[in-house]
Short mmCIF file of C-alpha atoms in Angstrom, two decimals:
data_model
loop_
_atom_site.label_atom_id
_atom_site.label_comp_id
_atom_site.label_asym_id
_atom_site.label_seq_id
_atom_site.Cartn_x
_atom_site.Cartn_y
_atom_site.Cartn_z
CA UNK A 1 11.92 2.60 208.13
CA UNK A 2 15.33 2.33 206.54
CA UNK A 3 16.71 -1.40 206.93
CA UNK A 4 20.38 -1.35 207.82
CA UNK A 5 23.04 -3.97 206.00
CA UNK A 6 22.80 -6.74 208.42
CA UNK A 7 26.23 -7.59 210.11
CA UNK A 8 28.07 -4.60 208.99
CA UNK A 9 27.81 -3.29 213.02
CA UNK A 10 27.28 -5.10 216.39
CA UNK A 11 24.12 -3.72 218.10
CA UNK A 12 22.60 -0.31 217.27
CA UNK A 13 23.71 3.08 217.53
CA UNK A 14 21.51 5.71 219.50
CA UNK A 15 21.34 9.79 217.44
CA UNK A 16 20.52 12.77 218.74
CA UNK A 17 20.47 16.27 217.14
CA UNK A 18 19.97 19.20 218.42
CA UNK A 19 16.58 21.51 217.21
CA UNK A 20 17.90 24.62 216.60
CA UNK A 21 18.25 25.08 212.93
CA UNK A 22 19.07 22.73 210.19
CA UNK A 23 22.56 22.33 211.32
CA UNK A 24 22.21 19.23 213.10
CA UNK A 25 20.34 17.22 210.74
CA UNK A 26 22.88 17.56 208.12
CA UNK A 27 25.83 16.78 209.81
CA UNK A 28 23.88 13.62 211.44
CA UNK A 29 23.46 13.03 207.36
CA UNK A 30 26.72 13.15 206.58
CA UNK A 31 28.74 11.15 209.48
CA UNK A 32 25.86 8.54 208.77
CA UNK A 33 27.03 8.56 204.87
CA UNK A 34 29.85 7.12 206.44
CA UNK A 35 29.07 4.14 208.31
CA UNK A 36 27.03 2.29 205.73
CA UNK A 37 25.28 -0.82 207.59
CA UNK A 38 25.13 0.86 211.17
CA UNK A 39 21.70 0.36 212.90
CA UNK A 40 21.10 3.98 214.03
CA UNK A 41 17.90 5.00 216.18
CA UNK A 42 17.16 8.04 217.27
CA UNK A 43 16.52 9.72 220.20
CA UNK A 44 13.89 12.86 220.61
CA UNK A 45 13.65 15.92 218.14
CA UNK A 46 10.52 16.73 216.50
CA UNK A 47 12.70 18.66 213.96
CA UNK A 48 15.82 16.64 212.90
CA UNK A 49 13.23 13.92 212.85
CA UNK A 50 11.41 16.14 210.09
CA UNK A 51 14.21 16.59 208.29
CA UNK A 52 16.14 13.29 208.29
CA UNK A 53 13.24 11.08 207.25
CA UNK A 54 14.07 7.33 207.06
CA UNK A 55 16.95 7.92 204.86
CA UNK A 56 19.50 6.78 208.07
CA UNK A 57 17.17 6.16 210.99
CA UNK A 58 15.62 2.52 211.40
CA UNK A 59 13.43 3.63 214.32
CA UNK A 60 12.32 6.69 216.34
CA UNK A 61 12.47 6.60 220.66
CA UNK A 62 11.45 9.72 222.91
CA UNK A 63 14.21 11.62 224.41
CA UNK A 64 12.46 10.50 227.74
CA UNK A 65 15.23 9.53 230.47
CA UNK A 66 12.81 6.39 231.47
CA UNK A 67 12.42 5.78 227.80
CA UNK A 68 16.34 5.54 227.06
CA UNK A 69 17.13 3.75 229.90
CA UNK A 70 14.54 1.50 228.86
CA UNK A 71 15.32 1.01 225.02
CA UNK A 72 18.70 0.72 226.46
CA UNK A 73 18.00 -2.21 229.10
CA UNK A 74 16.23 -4.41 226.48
CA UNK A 75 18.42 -3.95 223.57
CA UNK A 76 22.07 -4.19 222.22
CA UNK A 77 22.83 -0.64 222.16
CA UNK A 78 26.88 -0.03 221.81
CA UNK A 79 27.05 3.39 221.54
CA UNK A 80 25.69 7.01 220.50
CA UNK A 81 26.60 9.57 217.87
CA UNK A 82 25.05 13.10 219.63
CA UNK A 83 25.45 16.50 217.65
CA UNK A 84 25.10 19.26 220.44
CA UNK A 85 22.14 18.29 221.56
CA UNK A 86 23.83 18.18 225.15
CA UNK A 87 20.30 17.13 227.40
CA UNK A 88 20.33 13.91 225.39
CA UNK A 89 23.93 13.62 225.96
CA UNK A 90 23.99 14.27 229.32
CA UNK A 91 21.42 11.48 229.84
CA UNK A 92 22.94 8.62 227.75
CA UNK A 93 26.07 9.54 229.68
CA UNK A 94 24.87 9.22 232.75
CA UNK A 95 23.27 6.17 231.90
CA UNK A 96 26.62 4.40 231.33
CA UNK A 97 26.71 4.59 227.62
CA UNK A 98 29.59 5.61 225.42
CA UNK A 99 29.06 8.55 223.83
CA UNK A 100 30.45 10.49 220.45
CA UNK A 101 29.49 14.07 220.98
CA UNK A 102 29.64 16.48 217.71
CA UNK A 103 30.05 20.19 218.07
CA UNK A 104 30.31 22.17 215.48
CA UNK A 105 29.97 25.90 217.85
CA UNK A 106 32.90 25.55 220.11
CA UNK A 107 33.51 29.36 219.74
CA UNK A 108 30.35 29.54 221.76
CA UNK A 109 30.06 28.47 224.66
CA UNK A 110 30.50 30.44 228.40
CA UNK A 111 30.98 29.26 231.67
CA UNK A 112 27.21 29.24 232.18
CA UNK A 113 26.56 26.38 229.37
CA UNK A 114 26.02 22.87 230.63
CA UNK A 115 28.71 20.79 228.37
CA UNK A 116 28.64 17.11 228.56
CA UNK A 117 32.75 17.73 229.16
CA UNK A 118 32.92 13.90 229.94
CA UNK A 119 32.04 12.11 226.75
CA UNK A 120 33.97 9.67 225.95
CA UNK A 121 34.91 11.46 222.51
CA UNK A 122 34.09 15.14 222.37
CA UNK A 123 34.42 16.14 218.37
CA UNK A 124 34.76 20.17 218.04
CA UNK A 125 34.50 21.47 214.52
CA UNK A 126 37.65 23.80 213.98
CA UNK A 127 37.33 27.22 213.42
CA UNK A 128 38.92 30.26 213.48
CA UNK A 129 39.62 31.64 216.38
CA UNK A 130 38.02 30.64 219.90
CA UNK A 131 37.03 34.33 222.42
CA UNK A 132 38.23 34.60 225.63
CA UNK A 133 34.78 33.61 227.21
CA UNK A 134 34.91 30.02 225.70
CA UNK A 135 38.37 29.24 227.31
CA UNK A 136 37.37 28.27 230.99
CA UNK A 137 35.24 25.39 229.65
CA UNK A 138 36.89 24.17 226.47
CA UNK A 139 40.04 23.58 228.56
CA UNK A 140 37.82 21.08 231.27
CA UNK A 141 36.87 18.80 228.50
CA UNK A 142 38.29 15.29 228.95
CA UNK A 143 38.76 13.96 225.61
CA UNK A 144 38.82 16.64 223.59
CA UNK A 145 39.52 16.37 219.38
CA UNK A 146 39.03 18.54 216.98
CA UNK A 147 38.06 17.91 213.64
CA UNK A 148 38.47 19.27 210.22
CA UNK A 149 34.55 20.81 209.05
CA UNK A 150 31.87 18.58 208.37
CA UNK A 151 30.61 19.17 204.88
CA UNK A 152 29.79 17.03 201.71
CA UNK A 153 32.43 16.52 199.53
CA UNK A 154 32.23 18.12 196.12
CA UNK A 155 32.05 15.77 192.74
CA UNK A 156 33.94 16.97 190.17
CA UNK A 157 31.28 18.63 187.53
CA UNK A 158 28.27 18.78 189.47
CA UNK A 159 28.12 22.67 189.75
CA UNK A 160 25.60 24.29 187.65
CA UNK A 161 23.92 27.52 186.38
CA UNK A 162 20.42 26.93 188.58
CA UNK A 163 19.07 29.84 189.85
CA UNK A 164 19.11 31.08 193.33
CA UNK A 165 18.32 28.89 196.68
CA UNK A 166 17.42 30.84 199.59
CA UNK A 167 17.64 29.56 203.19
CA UNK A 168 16.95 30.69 206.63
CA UNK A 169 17.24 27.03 207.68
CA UNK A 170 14.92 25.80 211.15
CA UNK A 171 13.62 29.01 212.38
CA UNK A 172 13.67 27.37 215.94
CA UNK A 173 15.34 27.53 219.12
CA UNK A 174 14.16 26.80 222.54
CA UNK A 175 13.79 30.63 223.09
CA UNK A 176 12.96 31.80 220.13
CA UNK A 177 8.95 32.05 220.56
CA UNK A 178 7.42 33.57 217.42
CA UNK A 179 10.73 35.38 216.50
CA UNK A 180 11.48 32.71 213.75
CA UNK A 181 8.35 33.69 212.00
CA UNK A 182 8.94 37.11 212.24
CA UNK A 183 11.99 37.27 210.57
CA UNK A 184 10.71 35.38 207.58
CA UNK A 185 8.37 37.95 207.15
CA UNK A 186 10.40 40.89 207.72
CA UNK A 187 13.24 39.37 205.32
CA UNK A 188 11.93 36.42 202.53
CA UNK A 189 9.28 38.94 200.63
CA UNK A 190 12.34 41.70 200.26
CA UNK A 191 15.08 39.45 199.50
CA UNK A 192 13.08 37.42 197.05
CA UNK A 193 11.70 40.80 195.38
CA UNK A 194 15.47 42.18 195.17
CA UNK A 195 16.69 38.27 193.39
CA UNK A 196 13.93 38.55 190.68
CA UNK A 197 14.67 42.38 190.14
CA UNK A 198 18.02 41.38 188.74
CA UNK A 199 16.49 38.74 186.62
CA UNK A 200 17.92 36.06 188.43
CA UNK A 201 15.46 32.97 189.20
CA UNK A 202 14.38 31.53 192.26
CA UNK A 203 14.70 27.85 192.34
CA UNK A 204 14.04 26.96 196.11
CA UNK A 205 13.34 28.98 199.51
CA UNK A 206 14.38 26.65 202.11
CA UNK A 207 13.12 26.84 205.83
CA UNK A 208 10.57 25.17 208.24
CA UNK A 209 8.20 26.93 207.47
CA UNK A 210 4.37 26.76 208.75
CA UNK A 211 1.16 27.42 206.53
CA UNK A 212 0.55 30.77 206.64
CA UNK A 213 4.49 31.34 205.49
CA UNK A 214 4.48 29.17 202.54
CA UNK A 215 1.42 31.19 201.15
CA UNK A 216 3.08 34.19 202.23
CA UNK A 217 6.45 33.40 199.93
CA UNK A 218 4.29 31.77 197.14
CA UNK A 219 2.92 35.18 196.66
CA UNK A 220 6.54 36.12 195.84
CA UNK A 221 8.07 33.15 193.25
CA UNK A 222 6.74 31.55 190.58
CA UNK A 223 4.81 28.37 190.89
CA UNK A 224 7.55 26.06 190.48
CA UNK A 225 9.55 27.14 193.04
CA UNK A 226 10.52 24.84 195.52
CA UNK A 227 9.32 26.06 199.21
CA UNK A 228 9.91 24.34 202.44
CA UNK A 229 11.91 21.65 203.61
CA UNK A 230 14.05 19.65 201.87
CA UNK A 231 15.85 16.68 203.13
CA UNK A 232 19.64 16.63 203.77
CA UNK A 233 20.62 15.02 200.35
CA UNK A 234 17.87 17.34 198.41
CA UNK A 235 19.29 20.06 199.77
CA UNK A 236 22.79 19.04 199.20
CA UNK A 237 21.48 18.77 195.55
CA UNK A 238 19.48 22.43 195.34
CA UNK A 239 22.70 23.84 196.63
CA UNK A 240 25.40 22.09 194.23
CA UNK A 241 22.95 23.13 191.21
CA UNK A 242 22.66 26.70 192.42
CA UNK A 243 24.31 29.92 190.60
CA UNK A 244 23.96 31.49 193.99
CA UNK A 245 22.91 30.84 197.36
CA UNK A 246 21.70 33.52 199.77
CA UNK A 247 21.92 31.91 203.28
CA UNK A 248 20.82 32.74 207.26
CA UNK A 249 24.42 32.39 208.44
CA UNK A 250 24.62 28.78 210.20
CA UNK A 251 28.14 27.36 210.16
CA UNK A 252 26.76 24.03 208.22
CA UNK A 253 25.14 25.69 205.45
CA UNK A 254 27.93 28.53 204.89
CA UNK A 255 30.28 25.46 204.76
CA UNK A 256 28.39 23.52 202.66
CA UNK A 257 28.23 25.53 200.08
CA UNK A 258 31.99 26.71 200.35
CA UNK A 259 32.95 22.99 200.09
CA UNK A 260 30.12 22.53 197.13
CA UNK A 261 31.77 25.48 195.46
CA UNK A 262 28.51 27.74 194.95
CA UNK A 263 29.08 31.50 195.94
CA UNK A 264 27.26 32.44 198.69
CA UNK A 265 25.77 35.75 200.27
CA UNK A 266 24.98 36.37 203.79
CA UNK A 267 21.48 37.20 205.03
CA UNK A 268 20.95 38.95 208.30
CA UNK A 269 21.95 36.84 211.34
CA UNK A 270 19.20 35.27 213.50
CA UNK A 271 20.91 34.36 217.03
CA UNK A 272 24.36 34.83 218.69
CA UNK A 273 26.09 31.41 216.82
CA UNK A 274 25.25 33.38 213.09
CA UNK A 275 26.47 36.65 214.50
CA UNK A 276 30.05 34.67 214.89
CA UNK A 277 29.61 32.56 211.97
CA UNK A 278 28.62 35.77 209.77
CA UNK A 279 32.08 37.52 211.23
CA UNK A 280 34.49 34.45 210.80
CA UNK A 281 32.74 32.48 207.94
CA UNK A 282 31.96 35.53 205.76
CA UNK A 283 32.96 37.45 203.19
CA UNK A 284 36.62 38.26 203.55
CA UNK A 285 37.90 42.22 203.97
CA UNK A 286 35.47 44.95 202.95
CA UNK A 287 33.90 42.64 200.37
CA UNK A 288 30.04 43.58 200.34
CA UNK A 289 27.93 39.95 199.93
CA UNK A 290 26.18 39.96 203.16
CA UNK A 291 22.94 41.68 204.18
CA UNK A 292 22.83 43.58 207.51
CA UNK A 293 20.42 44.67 210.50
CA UNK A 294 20.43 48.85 210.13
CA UNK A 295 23.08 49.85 212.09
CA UNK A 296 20.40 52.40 214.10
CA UNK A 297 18.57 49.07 215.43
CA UNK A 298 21.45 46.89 216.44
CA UNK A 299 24.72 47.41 217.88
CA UNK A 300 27.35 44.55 218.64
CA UNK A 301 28.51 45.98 221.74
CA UNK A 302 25.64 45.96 223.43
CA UNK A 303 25.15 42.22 222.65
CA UNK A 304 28.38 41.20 223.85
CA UNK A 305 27.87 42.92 226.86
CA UNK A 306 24.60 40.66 227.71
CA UNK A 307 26.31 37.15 226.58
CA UNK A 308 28.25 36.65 230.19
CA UNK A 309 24.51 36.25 231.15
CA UNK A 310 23.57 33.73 229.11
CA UNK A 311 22.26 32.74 225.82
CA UNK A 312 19.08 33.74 226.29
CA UNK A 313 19.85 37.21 227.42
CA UNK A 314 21.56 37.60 223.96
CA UNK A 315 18.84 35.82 222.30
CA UNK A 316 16.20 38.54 223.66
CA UNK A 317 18.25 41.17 222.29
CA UNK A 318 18.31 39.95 218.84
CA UNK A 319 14.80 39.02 218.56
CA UNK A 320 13.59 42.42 219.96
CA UNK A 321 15.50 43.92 216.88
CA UNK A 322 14.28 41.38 214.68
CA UNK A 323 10.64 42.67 216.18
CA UNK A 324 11.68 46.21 215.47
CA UNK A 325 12.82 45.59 212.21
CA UNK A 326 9.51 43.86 211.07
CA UNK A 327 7.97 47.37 211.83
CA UNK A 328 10.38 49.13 209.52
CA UNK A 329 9.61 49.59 206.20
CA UNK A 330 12.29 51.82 205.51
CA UNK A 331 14.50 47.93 206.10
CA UNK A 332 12.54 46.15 203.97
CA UNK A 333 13.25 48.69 200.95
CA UNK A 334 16.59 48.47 201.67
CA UNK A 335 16.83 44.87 201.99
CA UNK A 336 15.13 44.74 198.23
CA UNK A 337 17.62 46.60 196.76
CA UNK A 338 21.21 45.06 198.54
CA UNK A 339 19.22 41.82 197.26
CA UNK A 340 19.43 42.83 193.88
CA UNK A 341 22.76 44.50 194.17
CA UNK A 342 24.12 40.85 195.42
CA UNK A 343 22.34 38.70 193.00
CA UNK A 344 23.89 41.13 189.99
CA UNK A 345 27.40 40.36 191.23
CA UNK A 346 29.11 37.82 188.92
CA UNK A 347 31.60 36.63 191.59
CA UNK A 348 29.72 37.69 194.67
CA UNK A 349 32.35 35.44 197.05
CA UNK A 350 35.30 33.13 195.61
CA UNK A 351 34.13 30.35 197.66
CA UNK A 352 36.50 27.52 198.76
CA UNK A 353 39.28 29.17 201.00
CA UNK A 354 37.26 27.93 204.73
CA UNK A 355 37.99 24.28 203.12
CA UNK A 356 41.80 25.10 202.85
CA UNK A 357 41.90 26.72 206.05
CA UNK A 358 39.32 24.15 207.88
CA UNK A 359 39.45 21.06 206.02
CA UNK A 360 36.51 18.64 204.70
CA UNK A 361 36.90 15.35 206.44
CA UNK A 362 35.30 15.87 209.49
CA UNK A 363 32.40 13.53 208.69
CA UNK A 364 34.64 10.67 207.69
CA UNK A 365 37.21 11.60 211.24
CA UNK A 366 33.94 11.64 213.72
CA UNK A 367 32.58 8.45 211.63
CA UNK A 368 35.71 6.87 212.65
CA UNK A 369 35.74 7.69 216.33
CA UNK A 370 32.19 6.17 216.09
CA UNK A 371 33.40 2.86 214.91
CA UNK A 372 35.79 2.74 217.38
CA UNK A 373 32.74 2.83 219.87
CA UNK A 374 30.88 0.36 218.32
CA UNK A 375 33.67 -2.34 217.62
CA UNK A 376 34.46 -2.13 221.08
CA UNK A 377 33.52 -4.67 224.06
CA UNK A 378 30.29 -3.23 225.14
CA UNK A 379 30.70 -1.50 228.42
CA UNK A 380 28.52 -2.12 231.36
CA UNK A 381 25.99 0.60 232.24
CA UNK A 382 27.21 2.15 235.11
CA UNK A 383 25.55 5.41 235.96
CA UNK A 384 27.64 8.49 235.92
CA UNK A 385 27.49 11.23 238.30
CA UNK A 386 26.40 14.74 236.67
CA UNK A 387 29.86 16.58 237.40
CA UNK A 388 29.30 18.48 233.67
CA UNK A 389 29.32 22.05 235.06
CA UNK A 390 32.14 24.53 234.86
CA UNK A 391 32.12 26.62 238.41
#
């Protein structure tokens, strides 16, 4: 348990991230880095639990309506800081309390996704453009301010020469079934072949990975190799020391390493937020440092045409090809060599240009609007009625 500076805050701040990657966890990390002194507990998630550690987090509470409302009811709790986890939002809203809600995938969202469009401060990452299909619910958000990205800011000198990190991040979504697994296996062994090839070390494969995957990469990279999780400021680290990093596409990470300064190349997209983040975040023009899904197995159009229907219609889609591709050996060869190809290149990606286009402050902007909340008069828990839904 972390012990928090005491007086720096008024009463404690509730968390919540959301499990679907790594994503969450980090920016929790960094907004946290800004309020030194808070008393932050948080709410739910077996994952950004994991990940976080007691670094920020004085205490742990179940994401258990009765549970809040009784943590809530027995303590001084002025606020919470929520990073799209929007079920725990939409509870600690309705239960009265002032909320700070992150998210960093505003190009996302449909019609169909339930948005907790009455927080009292709704943070959306910028980005580069926003599709058609996200304007009938960004526009019903009440308080609506965007910030510049969230990422660690870069000290002067810290690059270095360290290997390669690879990442494919949480491997986890609430649809994704065995599908995280399977593209581990149908992309690590390749990738990490196609690295060495070139004569480039491996300093650290990154991911939440179970058992039988760790022995299945450590048949792949040398003994000290780094494999598995990594807390937010050890992977902060593994990434500013890396020559290259070759990266699932999540917005955070591709950020990250853009604001760290550490080329980057693009592995094959897991779920419908990479598929954007892999078109908008990567590399610019016809510049090659990204690794594809064979063109023969998956075709954008058809995936656009099944996300009016909902994430998980889109989600099935990619995970069937993700299923097919694991079958293919033919991929796997041609993963290996791209691989190498990519870790050859001297200047695979100039990184830097999303931070002059996107910023770097947003953890200091949404650590702000948090102190706002917890400065303030404490508010009187008045439940709210669950009006969140875009008709």
């Amino acid at each position: 348990m972390r012990r928090s500076a005491a007086g720096s805050f008024p009463g404690t701040l509730l968390v919540a991230a959301f499990d679907f990657g790594w994503g969450g966890a980090g920016k929790v990390h960094l907004i946290l880095s800004e309020l030194p002194g808070v008393h932050a507990v948080g709410v739910g998630s077996t994952l950004t639990r994991r990940l976080l550690g007691p670094t920020h987090i004085d205490d742990w509470i179940g994401e258990n309506e009765e549970e809040i409302r009784e943590y809530i009811r027995c303590n001084d709790v002025r606020a919470a800081l929520v990073v799209g986890h929007l079920t725990v939002a939409r509870t600690l809203i309705d239960l009265g309390l002032p909320v700070v809600f992150v998210d960093s995938l505003p190009y996302l969202w449909t019609a169909n996704d339930m948005l907790p469009l009455d927080a009292d401060v709704y943070c959306a990452q910028l980005c580069y453009a926003l599709p058609s299909l996200c304007w009938p619910v960004m526009r019903t958000i009440q308080k609506l301010r965007w910030v510049e990205a969230i990422v660690p800011q870069r000290r002067r000198g810290s690059r270095g020469g360290g290997g390669a990190v690879v990442n494919v991040g949480g491997l986890h979504s609430l649809y994704s079934a065995e599908s995280g697994d399977r593209y581990a296996r149908c992309v690590l062994p390749a990738v990490l072949t196609g690295i060495q090839r070139a004569e480039v070390p491996v300093t650290a494969v990154c991911g939440n990975f179970n058992e039988d995957l760790v022995r299945m990469i450590r048949e792949h990279v040398p003994e000290s190799t780094s494999v598995g999780r990594l807390l937010p400021h050890e992977f902060n680290a593994a990434v500013g020391n890396a020559e290259v990093l070759f990266t699932s596409p999540g917005s955070t990470t591709i950020l990250q390493a853009d604001a760290l300064g550490v080329p980057f190349v693009l592995l094959p997209p897991q779920n419908v937020s990479q598929i954007l983040n892999a078109e908008w975040l990567g590399p610019p023009g016809n510049e090659m440092s990204a690794l594809r899904w064979p063109a023969h197995l998956f075709d954008l159009a058809e995936l656009e045409e099944s996300r009016p229907h909902g994430e998980e219609h889109a989600l099935a889609y990619i995970y069937r090809v993700i299923k097919e591709v694991e079958a293919s050996p033919d991929t796997a060869t041609e993963f290996a060599a791209v691989a190498e190809q990519l870790a050859r290149q001297e200047n695979r990606q100039t990184p830097g240009r999303h931070g002059r286009m996107l910023g770097r402050r947003g953890a200091h902007q949404v650590a702000q609007y948090v102190r706002q909340m917890m400065l303030a008069p404490p508010r009187s828990p008045t439940r709210r009625s669950r009006s969140a839904h875009v008709e």
